Structure formats: structure tokens, C-alpha cells
């Protein structure tokens, strides 16, 4: 193949590349347990953390809705406040009220 020849899919890839990863912070894949409690409620919900970044995480769980204010405890960490940014059939995205240090996010990826 001539180096100047392009694969027909290259144009599509070039168009989609900017849309593929629009996050400001990289995600670290995990398989950690999380305990979530909605603010003002006593019941706790269990979930599995699929990925985490310094600003938020994705958790497989049910019973939460966009806009819910929650406290989330991931693995051995103390509970931290977060907001449900999105919710889709068994998966939610949380945005932490504060941020995690990148070294902690990296550590969580090794657990």
C-alpha cells in the first residue's frame, strides 16, 4: 500500500475522533463496590463502580435519578457528596462535589 493511500474508513474516523473522548479528565476502569445514600434518606444502595476520574464516576445501580444529591463511598474511601448527572437503565453517572487527587484515582484502578 502506498503511504499516501487512505483507507476509506479514515475519513469517518477523522470525523468521529473528536466526539469519542470529550472528557476533561481520563477515566480509570474499576470493579469496586460502592455504597450510595441519597441525601436525607436512611436507605443505602449498593453498586459497582465501572470507572472513576478526579471529578466523578460511573456506577451500575438502580433507584437513582438525574439531579439526585447523594453520598457515595467507593471501596475503602469515606463517603463523599455527589450529584447524579445522568441515569440510564441500571447505570448512573455521578459528579463529585469536590475532586479526587489523580494519585487516588490511579490507586483505585489497582484495587
PDB file of N, CA and C in Angstrom:
ATOM      1  N   UNK A   1       0.852  -1.175   0.000  1.00  0.00           N
ATOM      2  CA  UNK A   1       0.000   0.000   0.000  1.00  0.00           C
ATOM      3  C   UNK A   1       0.892   1.230   0.000  1.00  0.00           C
ATOM      4  N   UNK A   2       0.558   2.154  -0.822  1.00  0.00           N
ATOM      5  CA  UNK A   2       1.279   3.421  -0.903  1.00  0.00           C
ATOM      6  C   UNK A   2       0.993   4.233   0.357  1.00  0.00           C
ATOM      7  N   UNK A   3       2.011   4.848   1.001  1.00  0.00           N
ATOM      8  CA  UNK A   3       1.771   5.613   2.231  1.00  0.00           C
ATOM      9  C   UNK A   3       0.781   6.754   2.062  1.00  0.00           C
ATOM     10  N   UNK A   4       0.583   7.219   0.835  1.00  0.00           N
ATOM     11  CA  UNK A   4      -0.370   8.314   0.626  1.00  0.00           C
ATOM     12  C   UNK A   4      -1.792   7.812   0.442  1.00  0.00           C
ATOM     13  N   UNK A   5      -1.953   6.489   0.222  1.00  0.00           N
ATOM     14  CA  UNK A   5      -3.294   5.921   0.109  1.00  0.00           C
ATOM     15  C   UNK A   5      -3.966   5.933   1.471  1.00  0.00           C
ATOM     16  N   UNK A   6      -5.252   6.253   1.464  1.00  0.00           N
ATOM     17  CA  UNK A   6      -6.001   6.265   2.718  1.00  0.00           C
ATOM     18  C   UNK A   6      -7.068   5.189   2.676  1.00  0.00           C
ATOM     19  N   UNK A   7      -7.289   4.584   3.798  1.00  0.00           N
ATOM     20  CA  UNK A   7      -8.353   3.617   3.957  1.00  0.00           C
ATOM     21  C   UNK A   7      -9.671   4.385   3.852  1.00  0.00           C
ATOM     22  N   UNK A   8     -10.695   3.842   3.220  1.00  0.00           N
ATOM     23  CA  UNK A   8     -11.983   4.540   3.118  1.00  0.00           C
ATOM     24  C   UNK A   8     -12.579   4.906   4.483  1.00  0.00           C
ATOM     25  N   UNK A   9     -12.235   4.172   5.502  1.00  0.00           N
ATOM     26  CA  UNK A   9     -12.761   4.445   6.843  1.00  0.00           C
ATOM     27  C   UNK A   9     -12.032   5.592   7.537  1.00  0.00           C
ATOM     28  N   UNK A  10     -10.892   6.019   7.012  1.00  0.00           N
ATOM     29  CA  UNK A  10     -10.120   7.085   7.664  1.00  0.00           C
ATOM     30  C   UNK A  10     -10.910   8.382   7.790  1.00  0.00           C
ATOM     31  N   UNK A  11     -11.684   8.728   6.774  1.00  0.00           N
ATOM     32  CA  UNK A  11     -12.466   9.968   6.830  1.00  0.00           C
ATOM     33  C   UNK A  11     -13.501   9.904   7.953  1.00  0.00           C
ATOM     34  N   UNK A  12     -14.148   8.755   8.082  1.00  0.00           N
ATOM     35  CA  UNK A  12     -15.133   8.579   9.149  1.00  0.00           C
ATOM     36  C   UNK A  12     -14.455   8.658  10.516  1.00  0.00           C
ATOM     37  N   UNK A  13     -13.322   8.005  10.640  1.00  0.00           N
ATOM     38  CA  UNK A  13     -12.585   8.035  11.900  1.00  0.00           C
ATOM     39  C   UNK A  13     -12.165   9.459  12.230  1.00  0.00           C
ATOM     40  N   UNK A  14     -11.689  10.203  11.253  1.00  0.00           N
ATOM     41  CA  UNK A  14     -11.288  11.600  11.471  1.00  0.00           C
ATOM     42  C   UNK A  14     -12.461  12.440  11.958  1.00  0.00           C
ATOM     43  N   UNK A  15     -13.665  12.204  11.408  1.00  0.00           N
ATOM     44  CA  UNK A  15     -14.850  12.973  11.823  1.00  0.00           C
ATOM     45  C   UNK A  15     -15.294  12.613  13.226  1.00  0.00           C
ATOM     46  N   UNK A  16     -15.201  11.324  13.582  1.00  0.00           N
ATOM     47  CA  UNK A  16     -15.692  10.868  14.872  1.00  0.00           C
ATOM     48  C   UNK A  16     -14.684  11.032  16.004  1.00  0.00           C
ATOM     49  N   UNK A  17     -13.421  11.124  15.705  1.00  0.00           N
ATOM     50  CA  UNK A  17     -12.380  11.166  16.736  1.00  0.00           C
ATOM     51  C   UNK A  17     -12.616  12.238  17.789  1.00  0.00           C
ATOM     52  N   UNK A  18     -12.950  13.478  17.426  1.00  0.00           N
ATOM     53  CA  UNK A  18     -13.165  14.473  18.476  1.00  0.00           C
ATOM     54  C   UNK A  18     -14.355  14.143  19.376  1.00  0.00           C
ATOM     55  N   UNK A  19     -15.332  13.417  18.870  1.00  0.00           N
ATOM     56  CA  UNK A  19     -16.527  13.104  19.656  1.00  0.00           C
ATOM     57  C   UNK A  19     -16.317  11.894  20.553  1.00  0.00           C
ATOM     58  N   UNK A  20     -15.308  11.091  20.274  1.00  0.00           N
ATOM     59  CA  UNK A  20     -15.104   9.872  21.024  1.00  0.00           C
ATOM     60  C   UNK A  20     -14.768  10.172  22.478  1.00  0.00           C
ATOM     61  N   UNK A  21     -13.865  11.055  22.746  1.00  0.00           N
ATOM     62  CA  UNK A  21     -13.476  11.355  24.121  1.00  0.00           C
ATOM     63  C   UNK A  21     -13.512  12.847  24.350  1.00  0.00           C
ATOM     64  N   UNK A  22     -14.601  13.300  24.972  1.00  0.00           N
ATOM     65  CA  UNK A  22     -14.777  14.719  25.230  1.00  0.00           C
ATOM     66  C   UNK A  22     -14.571  15.050  26.699  1.00  0.00           C
ATOM     67  N   UNK A  23     -14.145  14.101  27.472  1.00  0.00           N
ATOM     68  CA  UNK A  23     -13.977  14.325  28.901  1.00  0.00           C
ATOM     69  C   UNK A  23     -12.725  15.154  29.173  1.00  0.00           C
ATOM     70  N   UNK A  24     -12.845  15.988  30.193  1.00  0.00           N
ATOM     71  CA  UNK A  24     -11.698  16.810  30.579  1.00  0.00           C
ATOM     72  C   UNK A  24     -10.663  15.978  31.324  1.00  0.00           C
ATOM     73  N   UNK A  25     -11.107  14.890  31.979  1.00  0.00           N
ATOM     74  CA  UNK A  25     -10.217  14.061  32.774  1.00  0.00           C
ATOM     75  C   UNK A  25     -10.343  12.608  32.356  1.00  0.00           C
ATOM     76  N   UNK A  26      -9.230  11.887  32.323  1.00  0.00           N
ATOM     77  CA  UNK A  26      -9.282  10.479  31.919  1.00  0.00           C
ATOM     78  C   UNK A  26     -10.008   9.622  32.948  1.00  0.00           C
ATOM     79  N   UNK A  27     -10.636   8.564  32.473  1.00  0.00           N
ATOM     80  CA  UNK A  27     -11.342   7.611  33.321  1.00  0.00           C
ATOM     81  C   UNK A  27     -10.419   6.427  33.617  1.00  0.00           C
ATOM     82  N   UNK A  28     -10.529   5.887  34.819  1.00  0.00           N
ATOM     83  CA  UNK A  28      -9.800   4.688  35.210  1.00  0.00           C
ATOM     84  C   UNK A  28     -10.815   3.584  35.444  1.00  0.00           C
ATOM     85  N   UNK A  29     -10.675   2.480  34.719  1.00  0.00           N
ATOM     86  CA  UNK A  29     -11.603   1.356  34.873  1.00  0.00           C
ATOM     87  C   UNK A  29     -11.422   0.704  36.231  1.00  0.00           C
ATOM     88  N   UNK A  30     -12.543   0.310  36.839  1.00  0.00           N
ATOM     89  CA  UNK A  30     -12.515  -0.357  38.137  1.00  0.00           C
ATOM     90  C   UNK A  30     -13.613  -1.410  38.184  1.00  0.00           C
ATOM     91  N   UNK A  31     -13.613  -2.170  39.239  1.00  0.00           N
ATOM     92  CA  UNK A  31     -14.701  -3.108  39.544  1.00  0.00           C
ATOM     93  C   UNK A  31     -14.854  -3.097  41.063  1.00  0.00           C
ATOM     94  N   UNK A  32     -15.106  -1.928  41.602  1.00  0.00           N
ATOM     95  CA  UNK A  32     -15.173  -1.725  43.044  1.00  0.00           C
ATOM     96  C   UNK A  32     -16.615  -1.609  43.519  1.00  0.00           C
ATOM     97  N   UNK A  33     -16.839  -1.945  44.769  1.00  0.00           N
ATOM     98  CA  UNK A  33     -18.156  -1.800  45.377  1.00  0.00           C
ATOM     99  C   UNK A  33     -18.339  -0.367  45.858  1.00  0.00           C
ATOM    100  N   UNK A  34     -19.535   0.147  45.690  1.00  0.00           N
ATOM    101  CA  UNK A  34     -19.881   1.473  46.195  1.00  0.00           C
ATOM    102  C   UNK A  34     -21.159   1.359  47.019  1.00  0.00           C
ATOM    103  N   UNK A  35     -21.230   2.183  48.048  1.00  0.00           N
ATOM    104  CA  UNK A  35     -22.452   2.322  48.828  1.00  0.00           C
ATOM    105  C   UNK A  35     -22.933   3.753  48.636  1.00  0.00           C
ATOM    106  N   UNK A  36     -24.188   3.910  48.240  1.00  0.00           N
ATOM    107  CA  UNK A  36     -24.733   5.227  47.924  1.00  0.00           C
ATOM    108  C   UNK A  36     -25.933   5.493  48.816  1.00  0.00           C
ATOM    109  N   UNK A  37     -25.994   6.689  49.347  1.00  0.00           N
ATOM    110  CA  UNK A  37     -27.139   7.100  50.157  1.00  0.00           C
ATOM    111  C   UNK A  37     -27.619   8.442  49.633  1.00  0.00           C
ATOM    112  N   UNK A  38     -28.891   8.522  49.272  1.00  0.00           N
ATOM    113  CA  UNK A  38     -29.463   9.791  48.827  1.00  0.00           C
ATOM    114  C   UNK A  38     -29.528  10.733  50.023  1.00  0.00           C
ATOM    115  N   UNK A  39     -29.217  11.995  49.808  1.00  0.00           N
ATOM    116  CA  UNK A  39     -29.245  12.982  50.897  1.00  0.00           C
ATOM    117  C   UNK A  39     -30.615  13.001  51.547  1.00  0.00           C
ATOM    118  N   UNK A  40     -30.627  12.953  52.880  1.00  0.00           N
ATOM    119  CA  UNK A  40     -31.878  12.995  53.622  1.00  0.00           C
ATOM    120  C   UNK A  40     -32.576  11.655  53.763  1.00  0.00           C
ATOM    121  N   UNK A  41     -31.999  10.596  53.219  1.00  0.00           N
ATOM    122  CA  UNK A  41     -32.617   9.272  53.309  1.00  0.00           C
ATOM    123  C   UNK A  41     -31.719   8.321  54.098  1.00  0.00           C
ATOM    124  N   UNK A  42     -32.338   7.355  54.732  1.00  0.00           N
ATOM    125  CA  UNK A  42     -31.583   6.388  55.521  1.00  0.00           C
ATOM    126  C   UNK A  42     -31.149   5.177  54.691  1.00  0.00           C
ATOM    127  N   UNK A  43     -31.934   4.832  53.665  1.00  0.00           N
ATOM    128  CA  UNK A  43     -31.618   3.620  52.910  1.00  0.00           C
ATOM    129  C   UNK A  43     -30.334   3.791  52.103  1.00  0.00           C
ATOM    130  N   UNK A  44     -29.623   2.685  52.015  1.00  0.00           N
ATOM    131  CA  UNK A  44     -28.374   2.672  51.259  1.00  0.00           C
ATOM    132  C   UNK A  44     -28.541   1.763  50.049  1.00  0.00           C
ATOM    133  N   UNK A  45     -27.902   2.153  48.965  1.00  0.00           N
ATOM    134  CA  UNK A  45     -27.970   1.398  47.716  1.00  0.00           C
ATOM    135  C   UNK A  45     -26.558   0.911  47.407  1.00  0.00           C
ATOM    136  N   UNK A  46     -26.447  -0.341  47.024  1.00  0.00           N
ATOM    137  CA  UNK A  46     -25.151  -0.892  46.619  1.00  0.00           C
ATOM    138  C   UNK A  46     -24.999  -0.759  45.113  1.00  0.00           C
ATOM    139  N   UNK A  47     -23.765  -0.652  44.667  1.00  0.00           N
ATOM    140  CA  UNK A  47     -23.487  -0.588  43.240  1.00  0.00           C
ATOM    141  C   UNK A  47     -22.072  -1.009  42.950  1.00  0.00           C
ATOM    142  N   UNK A  48     -21.772  -1.150  41.665  1.00  0.00           N
ATOM    143  CA  UNK A  48     -20.413  -1.477  41.228  1.00  0.00           C
ATOM    144  C   UNK A  48     -19.887  -0.315  40.398  1.00  0.00           C
ATOM    145  N   UNK A  49     -18.720   0.189  40.795  1.00  0.00           N
ATOM    146  CA  UNK A  49     -18.095   1.314  40.104  1.00  0.00           C
ATOM    147  C   UNK A  49     -17.409   0.784  38.844  1.00  0.00           C
ATOM    148  N   UNK A  50     -17.853   1.258  37.687  1.00  0.00           N
ATOM    149  CA  UNK A  50     -17.285   0.824  36.412  1.00  0.00           C
ATOM    150  C   UNK A  50     -16.030   1.610  36.073  1.00  0.00           C
ATOM    151  N   UNK A  51     -16.062   2.929  36.356  1.00  0.00           N
ATOM    152  CA  UNK A  51     -14.880   3.754  36.145  1.00  0.00           C
ATOM    153  C   UNK A  51     -14.948   4.973  37.046  1.00  0.00           C
ATOM    154  N   UNK A  52     -13.791   5.589  37.237  1.00  0.00           N
ATOM    155  CA  UNK A  52     -13.699   6.748  38.123  1.00  0.00           C
ATOM    156  C   UNK A  52     -12.693   7.733  37.545  1.00  0.00           C
ATOM    157  N   UNK A  53     -12.937   9.016  37.784  1.00  0.00           N
ATOM    158  CA  UNK A  53     -11.988  10.070  37.411  1.00  0.00           C
ATOM    159  C   UNK A  53     -11.880  11.014  38.604  1.00  0.00           C
ATOM    160  N   UNK A  54     -11.106  12.063  38.456  1.00  0.00           N
ATOM    161  CA  UNK A  54     -10.961  13.011  39.570  1.00  0.00           C
ATOM    162  C   UNK A  54     -12.260  13.746  39.856  1.00  0.00           C
ATOM    163  N   UNK A  55     -13.162  13.825  38.873  1.00  0.00           N
ATOM    164  CA  UNK A  55     -14.406  14.585  39.036  1.00  0.00           C
ATOM    165  C   UNK A  55     -15.665  13.758  39.194  1.00  0.00           C
ATOM    166  N   UNK A  56     -15.614  12.444  38.945  1.00  0.00           N
ATOM    167  CA  UNK A  56     -16.837  11.662  39.032  1.00  0.00           C
ATOM    168  C   UNK A  56     -16.616  10.193  38.747  1.00  0.00           C
ATOM    169  N   UNK A  57     -17.725   9.472  38.626  1.00  0.00           N
ATOM    170  CA  UNK A  57     -17.636   8.042  38.375  1.00  0.00           C
ATOM    171  C   UNK A  57     -18.919   7.543  37.708  1.00  0.00           C
ATOM    172  N   UNK A  58     -18.815   6.330  37.149  1.00  0.00           N
ATOM    173  CA  UNK A  58     -19.970   5.644  36.573  1.00  0.00           C
ATOM    174  C   UNK A  58     -20.219   4.410  37.419  1.00  0.00           C
ATOM    175  N   UNK A  59     -21.474   4.235  37.862  1.00  0.00           N
ATOM    176  CA  UNK A  59     -21.820   3.139  38.756  1.00  0.00           C
ATOM    177  C   UNK A  59     -23.011   2.360  38.211  1.00  0.00           C
ATOM    178  N   UNK A  60     -22.899   1.035  38.239  1.00  0.00           N
ATOM    179  CA  UNK A  60     -24.023   0.166  37.902  1.00  0.00           C
ATOM    180  C   UNK A  60     -24.887   0.034  39.146  1.00  0.00           C
ATOM    181  N   UNK A  61     -26.081   0.602  39.113  1.00  0.00           N
ATOM    182  CA  UNK A  61     -27.003   0.548  40.237  1.00  0.00           C
ATOM    183  C   UNK A  61     -28.390   0.972  39.777  1.00  0.00           C
ATOM    184  N   UNK A  62     -29.392   0.808  40.639  1.00  0.00           N
ATOM    185  CA  UNK A  62     -30.767   1.192  40.347  1.00  0.00           C
ATOM    186  C   UNK A  62     -31.271   2.138  41.417  1.00  0.00           C
ATOM    187  N   UNK A  63     -32.350   2.846  41.135  1.00  0.00           N
ATOM    188  CA  UNK A  63     -33.037   3.636  42.146  1.00  0.00           C
ATOM    189  C   UNK A  63     -32.589   5.075  42.281  1.00  0.00           C
ATOM    190  N   UNK A  64     -31.735   5.539  41.393  1.00  0.00           N
ATOM    191  CA  UNK A  64     -31.293   6.936  41.429  1.00  0.00           C
ATOM    192  C   UNK A  64     -31.738   7.638  40.151  1.00  0.00           C
ATOM    193  N   UNK A  65     -31.920   8.944  40.274  1.00  0.00           N
ATOM    194  CA  UNK A  65     -32.412   9.728  39.137  1.00  0.00           C
ATOM    195  C   UNK A  65     -31.550  10.975  38.939  1.00  0.00           C
ATOM    196  N   UNK A  66     -31.536  11.456  37.711  1.00  0.00           N
ATOM    197  CA  UNK A  66     -30.784  12.670  37.393  1.00  0.00           C
ATOM    198  C   UNK A  66     -31.174  13.787  38.358  1.00  0.00           C
ATOM    199  N   UNK A  67     -30.166  14.448  38.912  1.00  0.00           N
ATOM    200  CA  UNK A  67     -30.394  15.550  39.840  1.00  0.00           C
ATOM    201  C   UNK A  67     -30.370  15.149  41.306  1.00  0.00           C
ATOM    202  N   UNK A  68     -30.429  13.848  41.601  1.00  0.00           N
ATOM    203  CA  UNK A  68     -30.372  13.404  42.999  1.00  0.00           C
ATOM    204  C   UNK A  68     -29.046  13.814  43.630  1.00  0.00           C
ATOM    205  N   UNK A  69     -29.130  14.305  44.851  1.00  0.00           N
ATOM    206  CA  UNK A  69     -27.941  14.606  45.643  1.00  0.00           C
ATOM    207  C   UNK A  69     -27.666  13.373  46.496  1.00  0.00           C
ATOM    208  N   UNK A  70     -26.439  12.847  46.443  1.00  0.00           N
ATOM    209  CA  UNK A  70     -26.120  11.606  47.140  1.00  0.00           C
ATOM    210  C   UNK A  70     -24.796  11.707  47.885  1.00  0.00           C
ATOM    211  N   UNK A  71     -24.571  10.725  48.728  1.00  0.00           N
ATOM    212  CA  UNK A  71     -23.273  10.485  49.350  1.00  0.00           C
ATOM    213  C   UNK A  71     -22.819   9.133  48.836  1.00  0.00           C
ATOM    214  N   UNK A  72     -21.589   9.061  48.307  1.00  0.00           N
ATOM    215  CA  UNK A  72     -21.082   7.811  47.756  1.00  0.00           C
ATOM    216  C   UNK A  72     -19.783   7.434  48.457  1.00  0.00           C
ATOM    217  N   UNK A  73     -19.706   6.170  48.876  1.00  0.00           N
ATOM    218  CA  UNK A  73     -18.487   5.619  49.464  1.00  0.00           C
ATOM    219  C   UNK A  73     -17.971   4.547  48.510  1.00  0.00           C
ATOM    220  N   UNK A  74     -16.815   4.791  47.923  1.00  0.00           N
ATOM    221  CA  UNK A  74     -16.205   3.858  46.978  1.00  0.00           C
ATOM    222  C   UNK A  74     -15.116   3.079  47.712  1.00  0.00           C
ATOM    223  N   UNK A  75     -15.220   1.758  47.647  1.00  0.00           N
ATOM    224  CA  UNK A  75     -14.234   0.872  48.285  1.00  0.00           C
ATOM    225  C   UNK A  75     -14.033   1.276  49.737  1.00  0.00           C
ATOM    226  N   UNK A  76     -12.826   1.609  50.117  1.00  0.00           N
ATOM    227  CA  UNK A  76     -12.489   1.946  51.498  1.00  0.00           C
ATOM    228  C   UNK A  76     -12.528   3.448  51.784  1.00  0.00           C
ATOM    229  N   UNK A  77     -12.939   4.252  50.816  1.00  0.00           N
ATOM    230  CA  UNK A  77     -12.954   5.703  50.998  1.00  0.00           C
ATOM    231  C   UNK A  77     -14.144   6.151  51.847  1.00  0.00           C
ATOM    232  N   UNK A  78     -13.970   7.259  52.525  1.00  0.00           N
ATOM    233  CA  UNK A  78     -15.078   7.857  53.283  1.00  0.00           C
ATOM    234  C   UNK A  78     -16.137   8.359  52.305  1.00  0.00           C
ATOM    235  N   UNK A  79     -17.399   8.385  52.722  1.00  0.00           N
ATOM    236  CA  UNK A  79     -18.452   8.905  51.835  1.00  0.00           C
ATOM    237  C   UNK A  79     -18.170  10.343  51.415  1.00  0.00           C
ATOM    238  N   UNK A  80     -18.478  10.641  50.153  1.00  0.00           N
ATOM    239  CA  UNK A  80     -18.286  11.994  49.627  1.00  0.00           C
ATOM    240  C   UNK A  80     -19.553  12.424  48.896  1.00  0.00           C
ATOM    241  N   UNK A  81     -19.859  13.722  48.932  1.00  0.00           N
ATOM    242  CA  UNK A  81     -21.069  14.197  48.268  1.00  0.00           C
ATOM    243  C   UNK A  81     -20.906  14.218  46.750  1.00  0.00           C
ATOM    244  N   UNK A  82     -22.009  13.921  46.074  1.00  0.00           N
ATOM    245  CA  UNK A  82     -22.008  13.906  44.610  1.00  0.00           C
ATOM    246  C   UNK A  82     -23.427  14.173  44.114  1.00  0.00           C
ATOM    247  N   UNK A  83     -23.528  14.450  42.822  1.00  0.00           N
ATOM    248  CA  UNK A  83     -24.809  14.664  42.164  1.00  0.00           C
ATOM    249  C   UNK A  83     -24.944  13.666  41.023  1.00  0.00           C
ATOM    250  N   UNK A  84     -26.139  13.093  40.858  1.00  0.00           N
ATOM    251  CA  UNK A  84     -26.397  12.207  39.724  1.00  0.00           C
ATOM    252  C   UNK A  84     -26.568  13.092  38.482  1.00  0.00           C
ATOM    253  N   UNK A  85     -25.620  12.984  37.546  1.00  0.00           N
ATOM    254  CA  UNK A  85     -25.658  13.793  36.313  1.00  0.00           C
ATOM    255  C   UNK A  85     -26.523  13.163  35.242  1.00  0.00           C
ATOM    256  N   UNK A  86     -26.542  11.845  35.211  1.00  0.00           N
ATOM    257  CA  UNK A  86     -27.368  11.125  34.253  1.00  0.00           C
ATOM    258  C   UNK A  86     -27.702   9.741  34.806  1.00  0.00           C
ATOM    259  N   UNK A  87     -28.785   9.177  34.317  1.00  0.00           N
ATOM    260  CA  UNK A  87     -29.236   7.858  34.756  1.00  0.00           C
ATOM    261  C   UNK A  87     -29.862   7.142  33.572  1.00  0.00           C
ATOM    262  N   UNK A  88     -29.386   5.928  33.309  1.00  0.00           N
ATOM    263  CA  UNK A  88     -29.939   5.100  32.231  1.00  0.00           C
ATOM    264  C   UNK A  88     -30.022   3.668  32.714  1.00  0.00           C
ATOM    265  N   UNK A  89     -31.149   3.042  32.614  1.00  0.00           N
ATOM    266  CA  UNK A  89     -31.392   1.631  32.919  1.00  0.00           C
ATOM    267  C   UNK A  89     -30.247   0.917  33.637  1.00  0.00           C
ATOM    268  N   UNK A  90     -30.096   1.172  34.914  1.00  0.00           N
ATOM    269  CA  UNK A  90     -29.131   0.443  35.709  1.00  0.00           C
ATOM    270  C   UNK A  90     -27.733   1.031  35.772  1.00  0.00           C
ATOM    271  N   UNK A  91     -27.538   2.201  35.193  1.00  0.00           N
ATOM    272  CA  UNK A  91     -26.226   2.854  35.218  1.00  0.00           C
ATOM    273  C   UNK A  91     -26.429   4.334  35.510  1.00  0.00           C
ATOM    274  N   UNK A  92     -25.592   4.885  36.406  1.00  0.00           N
ATOM    275  CA  UNK A  92     -25.661   6.317  36.705  1.00  0.00           C
ATOM    276  C   UNK A  92     -24.283   6.940  36.599  1.00  0.00           C
ATOM    277  N   UNK A  93     -24.269   8.215  36.270  1.00  0.00           N
ATOM    278  CA  UNK A  93     -23.037   8.992  36.269  1.00  0.00           C
ATOM    279  C   UNK A  93     -23.088   9.984  37.413  1.00  0.00           C
ATOM    280  N   UNK A  94     -22.076   9.971  38.269  1.00  0.00           N
ATOM    281  CA  UNK A  94     -22.011  10.882  39.402  1.00  0.00           C
ATOM    282  C   UNK A  94     -20.915  11.911  39.196  1.00  0.00           C
ATOM    283  N   UNK A  95     -21.192  13.139  39.604  1.00  0.00           N
ATOM    284  CA  UNK A  95     -20.178  14.195  39.621  1.00  0.00           C
ATOM    285  C   UNK A  95     -19.927  14.537  41.075  1.00  0.00           C
ATOM    286  N   UNK A  96     -18.677  14.380  41.508  1.00  0.00           N
ATOM    287  CA  UNK A  96     -18.323  14.683  42.887  1.00  0.00           C
ATOM    288  C   UNK A  96     -18.429  16.177  43.140  1.00  0.00           C
ATOM    289  N   UNK A  97     -18.783  16.554  44.365  1.00  0.00           N
ATOM    290  CA  UNK A  97     -18.844  17.979  44.743  1.00  0.00           C
ATOM    291  C   UNK A  97     -17.445  18.576  44.768  1.00  0.00           C
ATOM    292  N   UNK A  98     -16.471  17.781  45.174  1.00  0.00           N
ATOM    293  CA  UNK A  98     -15.059  18.190  45.154  1.00  0.00           C
ATOM    294  C   UNK A  98     -14.342  17.358  44.104  1.00  0.00           C
ATOM    295  N   UNK A  99     -13.037  17.272  44.212  1.00  0.00           N
ATOM    296  CA  UNK A  99     -12.277  16.431  43.291  1.00  0.00           C
ATOM    297  C   UNK A  99     -11.397  15.469  44.073  1.00  0.00           C
ATOM    298  N   UNK A 100     -11.081  14.359  43.431  1.00  0.00           N
ATOM    299  CA  UNK A 100     -10.133  13.401  43.980  1.00  0.00           C
ATOM    300  C   UNK A 100      -8.757  13.713  43.415  1.00  0.00           C
ATOM    301  N   UNK A 101      -7.739  13.402  44.160  1.00  0.00           N
ATOM    302  CA  UNK A 101      -6.379  13.563  43.642  1.00  0.00           C
ATOM    303  C   UNK A 101      -6.123  12.467  42.614  1.00  0.00           C
ATOM    304  N   UNK A 102      -5.399  12.785  41.548  1.00  0.00           N
ATOM    305  CA  UNK A 102      -5.151  11.810  40.482  1.00  0.00           C
ATOM    306  C   UNK A 102      -4.464  10.556  41.014  1.00  0.00           C
ATOM    307  N   UNK A 103      -3.585  10.685  41.996  1.00  0.00           N
ATOM    308  CA  UNK A 103      -2.912   9.500  42.544  1.00  0.00           C
ATOM    309  C   UNK A 103      -3.909   8.554  43.215  1.00  0.00           C
ATOM    310  N   UNK A 104      -4.961   9.102  43.814  1.00  0.00           N
ATOM    311  CA  UNK A 104      -6.003   8.274  44.427  1.00  0.00           C
ATOM    312  C   UNK A 104      -6.803   7.544  43.351  1.00  0.00           C
ATOM    313  N   UNK A 105      -7.111   8.235  42.265  1.00  0.00           N
ATOM    314  CA  UNK A 105      -7.830   7.604  41.151  1.00  0.00           C
ATOM    315  C   UNK A 105      -6.995   6.453  40.589  1.00  0.00           C
ATOM    316  N   UNK A 106      -5.699   6.671  40.419  1.00  0.00           N
ATOM    317  CA  UNK A 106      -4.815   5.626  39.938  1.00  0.00           C
ATOM    318  C   UNK A 106      -4.799   4.452  40.902  1.00  0.00           C
ATOM    319  N   UNK A 107      -4.731   4.727  42.196  1.00  0.00           N
ATOM    320  CA  UNK A 107      -4.753   3.697  43.226  1.00  0.00           C
ATOM    321  C   UNK A 107      -6.036   2.857  43.125  1.00  0.00           C
ATOM    322  N   UNK A 108      -7.181   3.503  42.959  1.00  0.00           N
ATOM    323  CA  UNK A 108      -8.455   2.789  42.860  1.00  0.00           C
ATOM    324  C   UNK A 108      -8.456   1.830  41.665  1.00  0.00           C
ATOM    325  N   UNK A 109      -7.757   2.198  40.614  1.00  0.00           N
ATOM    326  CA  UNK A 109      -7.681   1.333  39.441  1.00  0.00           C
ATOM    327  C   UNK A 109      -6.917   0.040  39.687  1.00  0.00           C
ATOM    328  N   UNK A 110      -6.090   0.018  40.726  1.00  0.00           N
ATOM    329  CA  UNK A 110      -5.309  -1.184  41.032  1.00  0.00           C
ATOM    330  C   UNK A 110      -5.979  -2.082  42.065  1.00  0.00           C
ATOM    331  N   UNK A 111      -7.092  -1.641  42.655  1.00  0.00           N
ATOM    332  CA  UNK A 111      -7.760  -2.453  43.681  1.00  0.00           C
ATOM    333  C   UNK A 111      -8.598  -3.553  43.061  1.00  0.00           C
TER     334      UNK A 111
END
